[in-house]
Coordinates of C-alpha atoms in Angstrom, one line a residue:
Chain A
M1 CA 19.0 24.6 -20.8
T2 CA 20.1 27.3 -18.2
A3 CA 17.8 30.2 -17.4
T4 CA 19.9 33.0 -18.7
S5 CA 17.2 34.6 -20.8
T6 CA 14.8 37.1 -19.4
E7 CA 11.9 35.7 -21.3
P8 CA 9.0 34.6 -19.1
R9 CA 9.0 30.9 -18.4
T10 CA 6.0 29.0 -19.7
T11 CA 4.2 26.0 -18.2
T12 CA 3.7 23.1 -20.5
A13 CA 0.2 21.6 -20.6
L14 CA 0.3 17.8 -20.0
T15 CA -2.8 17.1 -21.9
G16 CA -4.5 13.7 -21.5
R17 CA -6.7 13.6 -24.6
P18 CA -4.3 12.3 -27.2
L19 CA -3.2 9.5 -24.8
A20 CA -6.8 8.7 -24.0
E21 CA -7.7 8.5 -27.7
G22 CA -4.9 6.0 -28.3
I23 CA -6.0 3.8 -25.4
R24 CA -9.6 4.0 -26.6
R25 CA -8.6 3.1 -30.1
D26 CA -6.8 0.0 -28.9
A27 CA -9.7 -1.0 -26.7
R28 CA -12.1 -0.5 -29.7
E29 CA -10.1 -2.9 -31.9
R30 CA -9.9 -5.5 -29.2
A31 CA -13.6 -5.2 -28.3
A32 CA -14.5 -5.7 -32.0
A33 CA -12.4 -8.8 -32.1
L34 CA -14.1 -10.2 -29.0
A35 CA -17.5 -9.3 -30.3
A36 CA -16.7 -11.0 -33.6
A37 CA -15.8 -14.1 -31.6
G38 CA -19.2 -14.0 -29.9
T39 CA -18.2 -12.5 -26.5
P40 CA -18.7 -8.7 -26.5
P41 CA -17.0 -7.3 -23.5
R42 CA -19.5 -6.3 -20.8
L43 CA -19.1 -3.8 -17.9
V44 CA -21.6 -3.4 -15.1
V45 CA -21.7 -0.2 -12.9
V46 CA -23.5 -0.7 -9.6
T47 CA -24.9 2.5 -8.2
A48 CA -26.7 3.2 -4.9
T49 CA -26.9 6.9 -4.8
D50 CA -28.9 9.9 -6.1
D51 CA -25.8 12.1 -6.1
G52 CA -26.1 14.1 -9.3
S53 CA -22.4 14.3 -10.2
A54 CA -21.9 10.6 -9.5
L55 CA -24.8 9.7 -11.8
W56 CA -23.5 12.2 -14.4
Y57 CA -20.1 10.4 -14.2
V58 CA -21.7 7.0 -14.6
R59 CA -23.6 8.1 -17.7
S60 CA -20.4 9.4 -19.2
I61 CA -18.7 6.0 -18.6
A62 CA -21.6 4.2 -20.2
K63 CA -21.4 6.5 -23.2
A64 CA -17.7 6.1 -23.6
A65 CA -18.1 2.3 -23.2
A66 CA -20.7 2.2 -26.0
A67 CA -18.4 4.2 -28.2
V68 CA -15.7 1.6 -28.1
G69 CA -18.1 -1.4 -28.4
I70 CA -18.4 -2.4 -24.7
D71 CA -21.9 -3.3 -23.4
C72 CA -22.4 -1.2 -20.3
D73 CA -25.2 -1.8 -17.8
V74 CA -26.0 0.4 -14.9
R75 CA -27.5 -1.6 -12.0
D76 CA -29.2 1.1 -9.9
L77 CA -30.0 -0.2 -6.4
G78 CA -31.2 3.2 -5.2
P79 CA -29.9 5.5 -2.4
S80 CA -31.3 3.4 0.4
A81 CA -29.9 0.0 -0.7
S82 CA -28.7 -2.2 2.2
R83 CA -25.3 -3.6 2.6
A84 CA -26.6 -7.1 2.0
R85 CA -28.4 -6.0 -1.2
I86 CA -25.2 -4.5 -2.6
R87 CA -23.1 -7.4 -1.5
D88 CA -25.4 -10.0 -3.1
T89 CA -25.5 -8.0 -6.3
L90 CA -21.7 -8.0 -6.5
R91 CA -21.6 -11.7 -5.8
D92 CA -24.2 -12.4 -8.5
L93 CA -22.1 -10.3 -11.0
N94 CA -18.9 -12.3 -9.9
R95 CA -20.7 -15.5 -10.9
D96 CA -22.1 -14.2 -14.2
P97 CA -19.8 -15.3 -17.0
R98 CA -21.2 -12.7 -19.4
V99 CA -19.9 -9.9 -17.1
H100 CA -16.2 -9.0 -17.4
G101 CA -15.9 -5.8 -15.4
I102 CA -17.6 -4.5 -12.3
I103 CA -17.5 -1.0 -10.9
L104 CA -19.1 -0.1 -7.6
Q105 CA -19.8 3.6 -7.8
T106 CA -19.4 5.9 -4.8
P107 CA -20.9 7.5 -2.8
L108 CA -22.7 4.6 -1.1
P109 CA -25.6 4.9 1.3
E110 CA -24.5 6.5 4.6
G111 CA -22.6 4.1 6.9
L112 CA -21.5 1.7 4.2
S113 CA -17.7 1.4 3.7
P114 CA -16.7 1.4 0.0
A115 CA -13.6 -0.8 0.7
G116 CA -15.6 -3.1 3.0
L117 CA -18.0 -3.8 0.1
A118 CA -15.4 -3.8 -2.7
V119 CA -13.7 -6.8 -1.0
E120 CA -16.6 -8.7 -2.5
I121 CA -15.6 -7.9 -6.2
D122 CA -13.7 -10.7 -7.9
P123 CA -10.2 -9.3 -8.5
A124 CA -10.4 -10.6 -12.0
K125 CA -13.4 -8.3 -12.7
D126 CA -12.2 -5.4 -10.5
V127 CA -11.5 -3.0 -13.4
D128 CA -11.3 0.0 -11.1
G129 CA -9.0 -1.6 -8.5
A130 CA -11.4 -1.0 -5.7
N131 CA -10.9 -4.3 -3.9
P132 CA -8.1 -3.8 -1.3
A133 CA -6.7 -7.1 -2.6
S134 CA -6.1 -5.4 -5.9
L135 CA -4.2 -2.6 -4.2
G136 CA -2.0 -5.2 -2.4
R137 CA -1.4 -7.0 -5.7
C138 CA -0.4 -3.7 -7.3
A139 CA 2.0 -3.0 -4.4
A140 CA 3.5 -6.5 -4.9
G141 CA 3.8 -6.1 -8.7
L142 CA 1.4 -9.0 -9.2
P143 CA -1.1 -9.1 -12.1
G144 CA -4.2 -7.2 -11.2
F145 CA -6.0 -3.9 -11.8
A146 CA -4.8 -0.7 -10.2
P147 CA -7.4 2.0 -9.5
A148 CA -7.9 3.7 -12.9
T149 CA -7.2 7.2 -11.7
A150 CA -3.9 6.2 -10.1
E151 CA -2.8 4.3 -13.2
A152 CA -3.8 7.4 -15.3
V153 CA -1.4 9.6 -13.3
V154 CA 1.5 7.3 -14.1
R155 CA 0.5 6.7 -17.7
L156 CA 0.2 10.5 -18.2
L157 CA 3.7 11.1 -16.8
D158 CA 5.1 8.3 -19.0
H159 CA 3.3 9.6 -22.1
H160 CA 4.9 13.0 -21.6
G161 CA 8.4 11.6 -21.0
V162 CA 8.7 12.6 -17.3
E163 CA 11.5 10.6 -15.7
L164 CA 10.4 8.9 -12.5
A165 CA 13.4 6.8 -11.2
G166 CA 15.2 8.6 -8.4
R167 CA 13.0 11.7 -8.5
D168 CA 11.3 13.2 -5.5
V169 CA 7.5 13.0 -5.6
A170 CA 5.1 14.8 -3.2
M171 CA 1.8 13.0 -3.3
V172 CA -0.8 15.3 -1.7
G173 CA -3.7 13.1 -0.5
R174 CA -3.8 9.6 0.8
S175 CA -7.1 8.2 -0.3
L176 CA -7.4 4.5 -1.2
V177 CA -8.4 5.3 -4.7
V178 CA -5.8 7.8 -5.6
G179 CA -3.1 8.9 -3.1
T180 CA -2.2 5.6 -1.7
P181 CA -2.1 3.6 -5.0
V182 CA -0.3 6.5 -6.8
A183 CA 2.4 6.3 -4.0
L184 CA 2.7 2.5 -4.4
L185 CA 2.9 2.7 -8.2
L186 CA 5.5 5.4 -8.2
L187 CA 7.6 3.6 -5.6
E188 CA 7.6 0.6 -7.9
R189 CA 9.0 2.9 -10.5
D190 CA 11.8 3.9 -8.2
A191 CA 10.7 7.4 -7.2
T192 CA 11.2 8.6 -3.7
V193 CA 7.6 9.3 -2.5
T194 CA 6.3 11.5 0.3
V195 CA 2.6 11.1 1.1
C196 CA 1.1 14.3 2.6
H197 CA -2.4 15.0 3.7
S198 CA -4.7 17.3 5.7
L199 CA -2.7 16.7 9.0
T200 CA 0.7 17.3 7.4
A201 CA 2.4 20.0 9.5
E202 CA 4.0 22.2 6.8
L203 CA 2.6 21.1 3.4
R204 CA 4.6 23.9 1.6
D205 CA 7.9 22.5 2.9
R206 CA 7.0 19.0 1.6
T207 CA 5.8 20.1 -1.8
S208 CA 8.3 22.9 -2.6
T209 CA 11.3 20.6 -2.7
A210 CA 9.7 18.0 -4.9
D211 CA 10.4 17.4 -8.6
I212 CA 6.9 16.1 -9.2
V213 CA 3.8 17.0 -7.2
V214 CA 0.6 15.0 -7.6
V215 CA -2.5 16.5 -6.0
A216 CA -5.7 14.7 -5.1
T217 CA -7.5 16.3 -2.2
G218 CA -10.8 17.7 -3.5
V219 CA -9.8 21.2 -2.2
P220 CA -10.1 23.7 -5.0
H221 CA -7.0 25.7 -5.6
L222 CA -5.1 24.3 -2.6
I223 CA -1.8 24.4 -4.4
G224 CA -0.4 27.8 -5.5
A225 CA 2.9 29.2 -6.7
D226 CA 4.6 29.2 -3.3
H227 CA 4.0 25.4 -2.9
L228 CA 6.2 24.6 -5.9
R229 CA 9.9 24.8 -6.9
E230 CA 10.5 26.4 -10.2
G231 CA 10.1 23.8 -13.0
A232 CA 8.2 21.2 -11.0
V233 CA 5.9 18.8 -12.8
V234 CA 2.4 19.0 -11.4
V235 CA -0.4 16.5 -11.8
D236 CA -3.8 17.8 -10.8
V237 CA -6.3 15.0 -10.1
G238 CA -8.9 17.3 -8.6
T239 CA -12.2 17.9 -10.4
N240 CA -14.2 20.3 -8.2
A241 CA -17.5 21.7 -9.4
T242 CA -17.5 25.4 -8.4
D243 CA -19.6 28.4 -9.5
D244 CA -16.9 29.1 -12.1
G245 CA -17.2 25.6 -13.5
L246 CA -14.9 22.6 -13.2
T247 CA -11.7 23.4 -11.4
G248 CA -8.7 21.5 -10.1
D249 CA -6.9 21.3 -6.7
V250 CA -4.1 23.5 -8.3
D251 CA -4.5 27.2 -8.9
A252 CA -3.5 27.0 -12.6
D253 CA -3.3 30.8 -13.1
A254 CA -1.1 31.2 -10.0
V255 CA 1.4 28.5 -10.9
E256 CA 1.7 29.5 -14.6
G257 CA 5.4 30.2 -15.3
V258 CA 6.4 28.5 -12.0
A259 CA 5.4 24.9 -12.7
G260 CA 7.4 23.5 -15.5
A261 CA 4.4 21.4 -16.6
L262 CA 0.8 21.0 -15.4
T263 CA -2.1 18.7 -16.3
P264 CA -5.1 20.7 -17.4
V265 CA -8.5 20.4 -15.6
P266 CA -10.5 19.3 -17.5
G267 CA -8.6 17.4 -20.2
G268 CA -5.7 16.0 -18.1
V269 CA -6.1 12.9 -15.8
G270 CA -9.9 12.6 -16.4
P271 CA -10.0 11.3 -20.0
V272 CA -7.1 9.0 -19.4
T273 CA -9.0 7.5 -16.3
T274 CA -12.1 6.8 -18.3
A275 CA -10.1 5.3 -21.2
L276 CA -8.3 3.0 -18.8
L277 CA -11.6 1.7 -17.3
L278 CA -12.6 0.6 -20.8
S279 CA -9.1 -0.8 -21.5
H280 CA -9.3 -2.8 -18.2
T281 CA -12.7 -4.1 -19.1
V282 CA -11.5 -5.3 -22.5
R283 CA -8.4 -6.9 -20.8
A284 CA -10.6 -8.7 -18.3
A285 CA -12.8 -10.0 -21.2
D286 CA -9.7 -11.1 -23.1
R287 CA -8.5 -13.1 -20.1
A288 CA -11.9 -14.6 -19.3
T289 CA -12.3 -15.8 -22.9
G290 CA -8.7 -16.6 -23.6
Chain B
M1 CA 12.7 21.1 28.2
T2 CA 15.1 23.5 26.5
A3 CA 18.7 22.6 25.9
T4 CA 20.4 25.2 28.0
S5 CA 22.6 22.8 30.0
T6 CA 26.0 21.7 28.7
E7 CA 25.5 18.1 29.7
P8 CA 26.0 15.7 26.9
R9 CA 22.7 14.5 25.5
T10 CA 21.9 10.9 25.8
T11 CA 19.9 8.6 23.6
T12 CA 17.0 6.7 25.2
A13 CA 16.9 3.0 24.4
L14 CA 13.5 2.0 23.0
T15 CA 13.7 -1.6 24.3
G16 CA 11.2 -4.2 23.0
R17 CA 11.5 -6.9 25.6
P18 CA 9.0 -5.6 28.2
L19 CA 6.4 -4.9 25.5
A20 CA 7.0 -8.4 24.0
E21 CA 6.7 -10.0 27.4
G22 CA 3.3 -8.3 27.9
I23 CA 2.1 -9.5 24.5
R24 CA 3.3 -13.0 25.2
R25 CA 1.6 -13.1 28.6
D26 CA -1.7 -12.1 27.0
A27 CA -1.3 -14.7 24.3
R28 CA -0.4 -17.4 26.9
E29 CA -3.7 -16.7 28.8
R30 CA -5.8 -16.8 25.7
A31 CA -4.0 -20.0 24.4
A32 CA -4.7 -21.7 27.7
A33 CA -8.4 -20.8 27.5
L34 CA -8.6 -22.2 23.9
A35 CA -6.7 -25.4 24.9
A36 CA -9.1 -25.8 27.9
A37 CA -12.0 -25.5 25.4
G38 CA -10.4 -28.3 23.3
T39 CA -8.9 -26.2 20.5
P40 CA -5.2 -25.5 21.2
P41 CA -4.0 -22.8 18.8
R42 CA -1.9 -24.3 16.0
L43 CA 0.7 -22.6 13.8
V44 CA 2.4 -24.2 10.8
V45 CA 5.7 -22.8 9.4
V46 CA 6.3 -23.9 5.8
T47 CA 10.0 -23.9 4.9
A48 CA 11.7 -24.6 1.5
T49 CA 15.3 -23.6 2.2
D50 CA 18.5 -24.8 3.8
D51 CA 19.5 -21.2 4.7
G52 CA 21.0 -21.4 8.2
S53 CA 19.7 -18.2 9.6
A54 CA 16.2 -18.8 8.2
L55 CA 16.1 -22.2 9.9
W56 CA 17.5 -20.7 13.1
Y57 CA 14.7 -18.1 13.0
V58 CA 12.1 -20.8 12.5
R59 CA 13.4 -22.8 15.4
S60 CA 13.2 -19.7 17.6
I61 CA 9.6 -19.1 16.6
A62 CA 8.7 -22.7 17.3
K63 CA 10.3 -22.5 20.8
A64 CA 8.6 -19.2 21.5
A65 CA 5.2 -20.7 20.4
A66 CA 5.7 -23.7 22.6
A67 CA 6.4 -21.4 25.6
V68 CA 3.0 -19.7 25.3
G69 CA 1.1 -22.9 24.6
I70 CA 0.8 -22.8 20.8
D71 CA 1.4 -26.1 18.9
C72 CA 3.9 -25.2 16.2
D73 CA 4.7 -27.6 13.3
V74 CA 7.5 -26.9 10.8
R75 CA 6.6 -28.4 7.4
D76 CA 9.9 -28.6 5.6
L77 CA 9.6 -29.1 1.9
G78 CA 13.3 -28.9 1.2
P79 CA 15.3 -26.4 -0.8
S80 CA 14.3 -27.8 -4.2
A81 CA 10.5 -27.8 -3.6
S82 CA 8.5 -26.8 -6.7
R83 CA 6.0 -24.0 -6.9
A84 CA 3.2 -26.5 -7.2
R85 CA 4.3 -28.4 -4.2
I86 CA 4.4 -25.3 -2.0
R87 CA 1.1 -24.0 -3.4
D88 CA -0.6 -27.3 -2.7
T89 CA 0.8 -27.5 0.8
L90 CA -0.6 -24.0 1.5
R91 CA -4.0 -25.0 0.1
D92 CA -4.1 -28.1 2.3
L93 CA -3.3 -26.0 5.3
N94 CA -6.0 -23.5 4.4
R95 CA -8.5 -26.3 4.4
D96 CA -7.3 -27.9 7.6
P97 CA -9.6 -26.6 10.5
R98 CA -7.0 -27.6 13.1
V99 CA -4.5 -25.1 11.6
H100 CA -5.1 -21.5 12.7
G101 CA -1.9 -19.7 11.5
I102 CA 0.3 -20.2 8.4
I103 CA 3.8 -18.7 7.9
L104 CA 5.6 -19.2 4.6
Q105 CA 9.3 -18.7 5.5
T106 CA 11.6 -17.0 3.1
P107 CA 13.9 -17.5 1.2
L108 CA 12.1 -19.7 -1.2
P109 CA 13.8 -21.8 -3.9
E110 CA 15.3 -19.6 -6.6
G111 CA 12.9 -18.2 -9.1
L112 CA 9.8 -18.4 -6.8
S113 CA 8.1 -15.2 -5.8
P114 CA 7.2 -15.0 -2.1
A115 CA 4.2 -12.7 -2.8
G116 CA 3.1 -14.8 -5.8
L117 CA 2.9 -17.8 -3.4
A118 CA 1.6 -16.0 -0.4
V119 CA -1.5 -15.0 -2.3
E120 CA -2.5 -18.7 -1.7
I121 CA -2.6 -18.2 2.1
D122 CA -6.1 -17.7 3.5
P123 CA -6.1 -14.1 4.9
A124 CA -7.8 -15.5 8.0
K125 CA -4.7 -17.6 8.7
D126 CA -2.1 -15.2 7.3
V127 CA -0.6 -14.3 10.7
D128 CA 2.5 -12.7 9.1
G129 CA 0.5 -10.6 6.7
A130 CA 2.4 -12.1 3.7
N131 CA -0.6 -12.2 1.3
P132 CA -0.8 -9.0 -0.7
A133 CA -4.5 -9.0 0.1
S134 CA -3.6 -8.6 3.8
L135 CA -1.5 -5.6 2.8
G136 CA -4.4 -4.1 1.0
R137 CA -6.8 -4.7 3.9
C138 CA -4.3 -3.1 6.3
A139 CA -4.1 0.0 4.0
A140 CA -8.0 0.1 3.9
G141 CA -8.3 -0.2 7.7
L142 CA -10.2 -3.5 7.3
P143 CA -9.7 -6.4 9.7
G144 CA -6.7 -8.5 8.8
F145 CA -3.1 -9.3 9.8
A146 CA -0.4 -6.8 9.1
P147 CA 3.1 -8.1 8.6
A148 CA 4.4 -8.7 12.2
T149 CA 7.6 -6.7 11.7
A150 CA 5.7 -3.7 10.4
E151 CA 3.1 -3.9 13.3
A152 CA 6.0 -4.3 15.7
V153 CA 7.5 -0.9 14.6
V154 CA 4.2 0.9 15.3
R155 CA 3.5 -1.0 18.6
L156 CA 7.0 -0.1 19.9
L157 CA 6.5 3.6 19.1
D158 CA 3.2 3.6 20.8
H159 CA 4.6 1.7 23.8
H160 CA 7.2 4.4 24.3
G161 CA 4.7 7.2 23.9
V162 CA 6.1 8.6 20.6
E163 CA 3.4 10.8 19.0
L164 CA 2.7 9.9 15.4
A165 CA 0.0 12.3 14.1
G166 CA 1.3 15.1 12.0
R167 CA 5.0 14.0 12.5
D168 CA 7.4 13.6 9.6
V169 CA 8.6 10.0 9.1
A170 CA 11.4 8.9 6.8
M171 CA 10.9 5.2 6.0
V172 CA 14.2 3.9 4.6
G173 CA 13.4 0.7 2.7
R174 CA 10.4 -0.3 0.6
S175 CA 10.1 -4.0 1.0
L176 CA 6.6 -5.6 1.0
V177 CA 7.2 -7.1 4.4
V178 CA 8.5 -4.0 6.2
G179 CA 9.0 -0.6 4.4
T180 CA 5.7 -0.6 2.4
P181 CA 3.4 -1.8 5.3
V182 CA 5.1 0.4 7.9
A183 CA 4.4 3.4 5.5
L184 CA 0.8 2.4 5.2
L185 CA 0.3 1.8 8.9
L186 CA 1.9 5.2 9.8
L187 CA -0.2 7.0 7.2
E188 CA -3.2 5.6 8.8
R189 CA -2.0 7.1 12.1
D190 CA -1.8 10.5 10.4
A191 CA 2.0 10.8 10.0
T192 CA 3.5 12.3 6.9
V193 CA 5.6 9.5 5.4
T194 CA 8.5 9.6 2.9
V195 CA 9.5 6.2 1.6
C196 CA 13.2 6.2 0.6
H197 CA 15.2 3.4 -0.9
S198 CA 18.5 2.5 -2.7
L199 CA 17.6 4.8 -5.6
T200 CA 16.8 7.8 -3.5
A201 CA 19.0 10.6 -4.7
E202 CA 20.0 12.2 -1.4
L203 CA 19.1 9.9 1.4
R204 CA 20.7 12.3 4.0
D205 CA 18.4 15.1 2.9
R206 CA 15.3 12.9 3.3
T207 CA 16.3 11.5 6.7
S208 CA 17.9 14.6 8.4
T209 CA 14.6 16.6 8.5
A210 CA 12.5 13.7 9.8
D211 CA 11.1 13.5 13.4
I212 CA 11.1 9.7 13.2
V213 CA 13.4 7.5 11.0
V214 CA 12.6 3.8 10.5
V215 CA 15.3 1.8 8.8
A216 CA 14.9 -1.6 7.1
T217 CA 17.5 -2.1 4.4
G218 CA 19.7 -4.9 5.4
V219 CA 22.8 -2.7 5.0
P220 CA 24.8 -2.7 8.3
H221 CA 25.4 0.7 9.7
L222 CA 23.9 2.6 6.8
I223 CA 22.6 5.3 9.0
G224 CA 25.1 7.5 10.9
A225 CA 24.9 10.7 12.9
D226 CA 24.8 13.0 9.8
H227 CA 21.6 11.3 8.6
L228 CA 19.7 12.5 11.7
R229 CA 18.5 15.7 13.1
E230 CA 19.2 16.1 16.8
G231 CA 16.6 14.4 18.9
A232 CA 15.2 12.2 16.1
V233 CA 13.5 8.9 17.1
V234 CA 15.1 6.0 15.3
V235 CA 13.7 2.5 14.8
D236 CA 16.3 0.0 13.6
V237 CA 14.7 -3.0 11.9
G238 CA 18.0 -4.4 10.6
T239 CA 19.4 -7.6 12.0
N240 CA 22.6 -8.3 10.1
A241 CA 25.0 -11.1 11.0
T242 CA 28.5 -9.7 10.9
D243 CA 31.9 -10.8 12.2
D244 CA 31.2 -8.6 15.3
G245 CA 27.8 -10.4 15.9
L246 CA 24.3 -9.2 15.2
T247 CA 24.2 -5.6 14.2
G248 CA 21.5 -3.2 12.9
D249 CA 21.2 -0.8 9.9
V250 CA 22.0 2.1 12.3
D251 CA 25.5 2.8 13.6
A252 CA 24.4 2.9 17.2
D253 CA 27.7 4.2 18.5
A254 CA 27.8 7.0 16.0
V255 CA 24.3 8.3 16.6
E256 CA 24.6 8.1 20.4
G257 CA 23.8 11.6 21.7
V258 CA 22.4 12.7 18.4
A259 CA 19.3 10.5 18.2
G260 CA 16.8 11.2 20.9
A261 CA 15.8 7.6 21.1
L262 CA 16.9 4.4 19.3
T263 CA 15.7 0.8 19.3
P264 CA 18.5 -1.6 20.3
V265 CA 19.6 -4.5 18.1
P266 CA 19.1 -7.1 19.4
G267 CA 16.3 -6.5 21.9
G268 CA 14.2 -3.9 20.0
V269 CA 11.9 -4.7 17.1
G270 CA 12.8 -8.4 17.0
P271 CA 11.2 -9.7 20.2
V272 CA 8.1 -7.7 19.6
T273 CA 7.8 -9.2 16.1
T274 CA 8.0 -12.8 17.4
A275 CA 5.5 -12.0 20.2
L276 CA 3.0 -10.5 17.6
L277 CA 3.2 -13.7 15.4
L278 CA 2.1 -15.6 18.4
S279 CA -0.6 -13.1 19.3
H280 CA -1.9 -13.1 15.7
T281 CA -2.0 -17.0 15.8
V282 CA -4.1 -16.9 19.0
R283 CA -6.4 -14.2 17.6
A284 CA -6.8 -16.4 14.4
A285 CA -7.7 -19.4 16.6
D286 CA -10.1 -17.2 18.7
R287 CA -11.9 -16.1 15.5
A288 CA -12.0 -19.6 14.0
T289 CA -13.5 -21.1 17.1
G290 CA -15.6 -18.1 18.2

């Protein structure tokens, strides 16, 4: 289609809810089969924080787990838990055959490194891909769990039929839980990937030539119209609580009509991420019992 | 310095030999101290191939190890070794307290995945960073061994005073042993990194805007003058045996006067890689005995 008409262009919403619903439905069926066989899938979320939004997120996971038939325990160690206490809790959970999935919720008490503790999670139970060994396995194409948010980005692009091979991707953000694993997963899918971050000299130059822009920075409305080429596909991983409610890292109003497609916030990457955590837990239980 | 003179520009040679010599000297001193304390550092190279250049490379490692006081055994399993045989050998070496470093030499017998077997190597003995868990640890900034070639690229740039933070890097090649870990290491050093590969649409567009171009493709002379911006720093990881002798992935004659600096082949990344394997082995022995 060439742009000879004078109609304003519109931006397609890359919604995540139908995809999430499909993933949850599949998880629910497999969870029911496992429960019928006497092994209901079980997920444990370890928390060591009093951060309100983290605890809200954990409750939403527990509720979503219950809805698909996964037993979900929250093991709250409190905001002053020591490194040794968290480590020993993870080791106990590794050894417990009734536990199939383990999530170590961030933030942790000050001074504790999430990756430094996540190395303790058995990769077979590491349903949010937090252990650096899981990251390496995902780079190597070996079986293992990718961080759910990173996998959600790729699943969402696939679901909406966005071609990846040979396309230029700008990944804005380099965290271990999103930016880095998204880059590794998209490289495996034959995209050409540029990882940008807060020290990138001219962010606009990097993003405005890309076919696909994925943003995970935690900076509300960082990406505007002049960061994008016309028709770019934009995935917004940001979920920032502001006075105006939940908002993404992309200024959705500003990029309307410039971006060819954009994931909404909320309703884009988020629901797919939660659904994948449940799906991973069921898969871990399947393997453990199979 | 501004380019007002009409003198032809010259390309600086980023030699690796002086850096390698310094790394070896340090390894030799620490190896002597360990031997004096009754624990000479020991490296085992596992081979399962009759590939001539691989075996030549292994002999050169063994010779370099001997020269710094590291005992080096080559455990040759032959070109038809089974997966189980290689796996069991690696597990035995993990358990052997006299062995501090383990290298699994590629190529492996057809059908065997190097990463799939390298997951067996204890990360504490994985001196060439071949276990995907080592890759993940290096992405997470946790203690562990990076693949020696990837670390050599960064050490060489540091040695020659090339600034990394905020610079644009084009990494050409995405292998697990070079391209991917180089990208991860340079991201950790605050560079903006684009990973390109054989399916990248317009390689020239990606490389010709970069401040630093790292090439690891195994394609002789892939990179010429029109791939580079004037003054770019170029690291050539390629070592291709051709009728004209050993040659890199960069056409050195063509880029002379365009590249600001270029690593020679041979004499650039190669000697630093070998020196780092020895240094890693001594460090592993230090930790095991410390």
